[in-house]
Coordinates of C-alpha atoms in Angstrom, one line a residue:
X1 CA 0.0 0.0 0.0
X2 CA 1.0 3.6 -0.8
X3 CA 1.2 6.0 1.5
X4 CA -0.1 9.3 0.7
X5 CA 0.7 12.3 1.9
X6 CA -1.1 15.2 2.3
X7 CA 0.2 18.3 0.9
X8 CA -0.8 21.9 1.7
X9 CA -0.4 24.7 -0.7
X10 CA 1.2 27.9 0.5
X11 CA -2.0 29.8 0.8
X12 CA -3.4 27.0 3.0
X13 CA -0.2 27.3 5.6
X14 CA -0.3 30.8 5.6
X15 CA -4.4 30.7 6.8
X16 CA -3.6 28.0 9.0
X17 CA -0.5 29.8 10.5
X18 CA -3.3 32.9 11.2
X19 CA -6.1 30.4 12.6
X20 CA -7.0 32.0 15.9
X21 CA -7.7 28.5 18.0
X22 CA -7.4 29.8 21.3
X23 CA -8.6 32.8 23.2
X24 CA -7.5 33.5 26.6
X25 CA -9.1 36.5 28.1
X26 CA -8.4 38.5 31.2
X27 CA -11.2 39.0 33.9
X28 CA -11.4 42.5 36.1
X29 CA -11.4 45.1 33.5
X30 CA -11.4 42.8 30.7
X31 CA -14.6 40.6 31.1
X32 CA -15.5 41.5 34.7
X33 CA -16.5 44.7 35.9
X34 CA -13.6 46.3 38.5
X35 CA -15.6 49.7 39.5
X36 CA -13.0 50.2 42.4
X37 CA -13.3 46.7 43.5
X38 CA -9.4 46.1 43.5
X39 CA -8.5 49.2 44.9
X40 CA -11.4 48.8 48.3
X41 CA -10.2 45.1 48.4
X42 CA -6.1 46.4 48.9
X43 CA -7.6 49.7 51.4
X44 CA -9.0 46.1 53.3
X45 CA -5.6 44.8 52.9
X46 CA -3.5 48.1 53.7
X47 CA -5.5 48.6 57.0
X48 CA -4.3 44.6 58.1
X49 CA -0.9 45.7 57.9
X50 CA -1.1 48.8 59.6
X51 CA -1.4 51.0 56.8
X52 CA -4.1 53.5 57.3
X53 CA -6.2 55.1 54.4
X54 CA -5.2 58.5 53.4
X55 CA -2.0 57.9 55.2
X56 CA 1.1 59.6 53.0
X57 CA 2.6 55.4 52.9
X58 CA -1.0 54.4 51.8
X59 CA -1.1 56.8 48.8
X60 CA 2.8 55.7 47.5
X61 CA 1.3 51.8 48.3
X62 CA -1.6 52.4 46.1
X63 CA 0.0 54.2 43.0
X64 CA 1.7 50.9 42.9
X65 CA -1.2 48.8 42.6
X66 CA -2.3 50.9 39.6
X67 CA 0.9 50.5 38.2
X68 CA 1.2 47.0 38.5
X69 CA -2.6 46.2 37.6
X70 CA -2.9 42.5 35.8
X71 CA 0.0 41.2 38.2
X72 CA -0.6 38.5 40.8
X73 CA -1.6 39.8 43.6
X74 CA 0.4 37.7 46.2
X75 CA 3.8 38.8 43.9
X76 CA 1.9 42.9 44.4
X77 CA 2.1 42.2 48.0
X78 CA 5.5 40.6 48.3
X79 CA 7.0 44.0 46.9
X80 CA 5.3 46.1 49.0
X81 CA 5.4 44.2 52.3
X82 CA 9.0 42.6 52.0
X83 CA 8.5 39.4 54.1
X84 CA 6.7 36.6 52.7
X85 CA 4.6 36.3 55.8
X86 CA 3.5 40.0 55.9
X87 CA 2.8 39.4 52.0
X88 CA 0.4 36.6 53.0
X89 CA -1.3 38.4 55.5
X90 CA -2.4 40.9 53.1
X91 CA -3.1 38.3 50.2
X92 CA -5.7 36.8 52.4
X93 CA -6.9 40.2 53.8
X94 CA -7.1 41.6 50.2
X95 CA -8.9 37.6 48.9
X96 CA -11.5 38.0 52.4
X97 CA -12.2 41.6 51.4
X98 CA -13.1 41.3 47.5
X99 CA -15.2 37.8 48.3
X100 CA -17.3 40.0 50.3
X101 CA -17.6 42.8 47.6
X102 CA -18.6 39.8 45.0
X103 CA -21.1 38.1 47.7
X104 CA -22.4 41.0 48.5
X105 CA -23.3 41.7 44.7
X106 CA -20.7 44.2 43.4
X107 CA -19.3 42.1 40.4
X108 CA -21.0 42.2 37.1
X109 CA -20.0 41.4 33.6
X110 CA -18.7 44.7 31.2
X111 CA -21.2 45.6 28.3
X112 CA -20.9 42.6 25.7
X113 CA -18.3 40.5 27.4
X114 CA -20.5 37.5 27.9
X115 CA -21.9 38.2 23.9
X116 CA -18.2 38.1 22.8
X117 CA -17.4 35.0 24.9
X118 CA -20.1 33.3 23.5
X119 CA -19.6 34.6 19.7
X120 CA -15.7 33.6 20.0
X121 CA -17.4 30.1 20.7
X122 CA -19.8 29.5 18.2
X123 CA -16.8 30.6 15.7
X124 CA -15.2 27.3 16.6
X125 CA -12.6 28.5 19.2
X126 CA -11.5 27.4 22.8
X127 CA -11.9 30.5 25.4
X128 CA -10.4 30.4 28.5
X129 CA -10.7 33.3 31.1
X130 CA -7.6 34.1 33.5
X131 CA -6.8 36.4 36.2
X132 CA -4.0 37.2 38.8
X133 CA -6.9 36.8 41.8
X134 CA -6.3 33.6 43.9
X135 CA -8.3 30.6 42.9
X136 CA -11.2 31.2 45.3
X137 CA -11.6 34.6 44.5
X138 CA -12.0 33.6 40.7
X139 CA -14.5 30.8 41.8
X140 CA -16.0 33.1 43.5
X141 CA -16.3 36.0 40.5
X142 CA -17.0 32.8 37.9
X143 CA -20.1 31.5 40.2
X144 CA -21.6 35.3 40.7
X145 CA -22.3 35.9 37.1
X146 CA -23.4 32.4 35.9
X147 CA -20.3 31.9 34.2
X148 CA -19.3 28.1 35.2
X149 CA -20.4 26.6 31.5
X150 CA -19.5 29.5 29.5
X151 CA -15.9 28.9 28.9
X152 CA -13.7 25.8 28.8
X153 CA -11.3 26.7 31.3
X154 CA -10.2 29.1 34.0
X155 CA -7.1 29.5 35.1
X156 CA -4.9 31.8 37.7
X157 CA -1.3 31.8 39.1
X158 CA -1.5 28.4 41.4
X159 CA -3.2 26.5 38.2
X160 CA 0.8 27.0 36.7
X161 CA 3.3 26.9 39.3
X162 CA 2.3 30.3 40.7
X163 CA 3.7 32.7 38.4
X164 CA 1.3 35.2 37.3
X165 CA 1.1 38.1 34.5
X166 CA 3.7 39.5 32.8
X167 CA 5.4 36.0 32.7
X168 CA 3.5 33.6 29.8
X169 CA 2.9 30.9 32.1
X170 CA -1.0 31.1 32.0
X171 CA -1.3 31.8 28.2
X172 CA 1.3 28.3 28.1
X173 CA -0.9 26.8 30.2
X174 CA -3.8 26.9 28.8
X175 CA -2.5 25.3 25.1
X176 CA -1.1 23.0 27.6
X177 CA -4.2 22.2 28.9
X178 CA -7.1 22.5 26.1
X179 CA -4.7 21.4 23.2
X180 CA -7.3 23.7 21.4
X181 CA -4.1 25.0 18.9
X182 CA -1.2 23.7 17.1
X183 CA 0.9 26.3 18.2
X184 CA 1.2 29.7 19.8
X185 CA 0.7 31.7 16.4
X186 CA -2.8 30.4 16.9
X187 CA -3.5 31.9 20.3
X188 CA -5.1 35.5 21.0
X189 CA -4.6 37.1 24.3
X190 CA -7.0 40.2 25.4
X191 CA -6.4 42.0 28.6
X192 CA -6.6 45.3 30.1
X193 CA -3.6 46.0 31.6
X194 CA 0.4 46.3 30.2
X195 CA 1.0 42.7 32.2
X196 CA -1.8 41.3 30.1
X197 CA 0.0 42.5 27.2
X198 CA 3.5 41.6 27.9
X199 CA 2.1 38.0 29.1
X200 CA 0.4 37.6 25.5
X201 CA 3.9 38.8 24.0
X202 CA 6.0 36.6 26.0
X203 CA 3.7 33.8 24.9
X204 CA 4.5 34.3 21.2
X205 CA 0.7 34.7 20.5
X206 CA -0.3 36.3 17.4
X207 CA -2.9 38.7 18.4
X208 CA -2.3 40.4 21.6
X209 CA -5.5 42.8 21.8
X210 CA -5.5 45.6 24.9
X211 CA -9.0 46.8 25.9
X212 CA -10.2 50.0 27.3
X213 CA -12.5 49.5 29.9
X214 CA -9.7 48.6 32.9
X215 CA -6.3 50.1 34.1
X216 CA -4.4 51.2 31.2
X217 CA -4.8 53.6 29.0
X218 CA -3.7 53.0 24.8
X219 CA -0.5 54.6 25.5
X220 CA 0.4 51.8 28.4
X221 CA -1.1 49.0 26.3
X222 CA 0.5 49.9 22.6
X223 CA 4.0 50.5 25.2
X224 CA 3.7 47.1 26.0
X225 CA 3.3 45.9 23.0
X226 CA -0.1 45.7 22.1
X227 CA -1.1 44.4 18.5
X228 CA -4.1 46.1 19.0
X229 CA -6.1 48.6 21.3
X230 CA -9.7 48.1 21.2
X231 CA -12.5 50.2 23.1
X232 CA -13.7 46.6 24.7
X233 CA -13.9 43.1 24.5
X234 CA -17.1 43.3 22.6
X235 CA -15.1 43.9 19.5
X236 CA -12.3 40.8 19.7
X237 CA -14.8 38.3 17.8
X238 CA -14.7 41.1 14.5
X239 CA -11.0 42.1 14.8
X240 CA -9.9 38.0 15.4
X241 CA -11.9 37.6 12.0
X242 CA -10.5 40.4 10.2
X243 CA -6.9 39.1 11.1
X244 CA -7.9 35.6 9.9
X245 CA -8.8 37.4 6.3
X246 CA -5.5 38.8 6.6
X247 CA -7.9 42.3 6.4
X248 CA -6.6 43.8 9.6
X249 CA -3.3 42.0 10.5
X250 CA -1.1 45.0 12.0
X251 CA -3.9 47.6 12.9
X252 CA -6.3 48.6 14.8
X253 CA -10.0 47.2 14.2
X254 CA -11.2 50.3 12.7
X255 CA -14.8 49.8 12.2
X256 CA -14.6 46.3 14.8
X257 CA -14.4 49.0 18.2
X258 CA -10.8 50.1 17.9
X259 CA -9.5 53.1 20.0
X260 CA -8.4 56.1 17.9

């Protein structure tokens, strides 16, 4: 018997080397609505370690947060704490303080997130959703908006060794762990944040798609190195299509939602 092998014609590698398989969003500010949560959650957190609000150390403490938005929040508090004990302290102060916040119904989804999520779906891709919140906190975020059958996966620092945003480890974790792609060209990352952005770099993914409605401005995201800066997730289903048809490989989405 003959084997025969199947051969691909240039035009088919290059559209499957720009077949977006996998999707890995970001939650707070990406997805998830933050409205201040993050930064009452750390006040919570400050206050256990004798930092008081409005207090001159408080204010420096903070401007870090903002800075450092899409980072894992136990490697946040390690910097500003020193020891890892005092870092765990405030992990868990900062994890009690945002459960209550979602219990207590102050987490919602951001305009079109869950519409997107599903869209990205029904196009035949895997979406996972990650964050740099601790497990339970996720769980926690993922169970308030009905979201446990919406995506194939979540995943946050402890899922991969504990090494959150800017290092790849989650975007690698989830081809890992869905096998949804052949290879990283095929993977899309969409965040909020410049750690989202540098995570989706590191990765080697081929779309690496900042979003307006979180931390960083498009300055921060393109710095980063943003592929492209949209005004929200809502628009990721029409730019990942667009890139696909080669139609808007190296831009912004223009008419898909993209900043100016």
């Amino acid at each position: 018997m003959n084997d025969v092998t199947q051969q691909h014609t240039p035009q088919q590698t290059a559209a499957d080397e720009r077949a977006i398989r996998l999707v890995v969003l970001d939650m707070a500010g990406t997805t998830v609505a933050d409205d201040g949560l993050v930064e009452q959650a750390f006040s919570a957190a400050a206050r256990e370690l004798g930092v008081e609000p409005d207090s001159p150390e408080h204010a420096d403490q903070l401007g870090y947060v903002r800075a450092t938005m899409g980072e894992s929040k136990i490697s946040v508090f390690r910097h500003l704490y020193g020891t890892e004990d005092r870092a765990q302290r405030a992990n868990q102060a900062f994890e009690a303080a945002y459960g209550a916040l979602v219990d207590a119904g102050h987490c919602a989804p951001l305009p079109g997130a869950r519409e997107a999520i599903e869209e990205l779906t029904a196009q035949g891709r895997t979406v996972v959703l990650s964050t740099g919140f601790a497990r339970a906190t996720q769980d926690a975020i993922i169970a308030a908006l009905g979201w446990r059958d919406l995506v194939a996966l979540t995943l946050c620092p402890s899922d991969v060794g504990g090494r959150g945003r800017p290092y790849p480890d989650m975007v690698l974790g989830a081809l890992l762990r869905t096998h949804a792609a052949d290879g990283v060209q095929q993977i899309a990352v969409a965040g909020d944040t410049a750690y989202d952005m540098r995570s989706g770099r590191r990765s080697g993914a081929s779309l690496v798609a900042g979003v307006l409605t979180g931390a960083h401005d498009a300055r921060q995201l393109r710095a980063a190195g943003a592929t492209h800066v949209l005004d929200s997730v809502a628009a990721l289903p029409a730019l990942i299509t667009a890139y696909e048809a080669d139609s808007g490989a190296g831009t912004d989405a223009g008419s898909a939602g993209a900043a100016p």
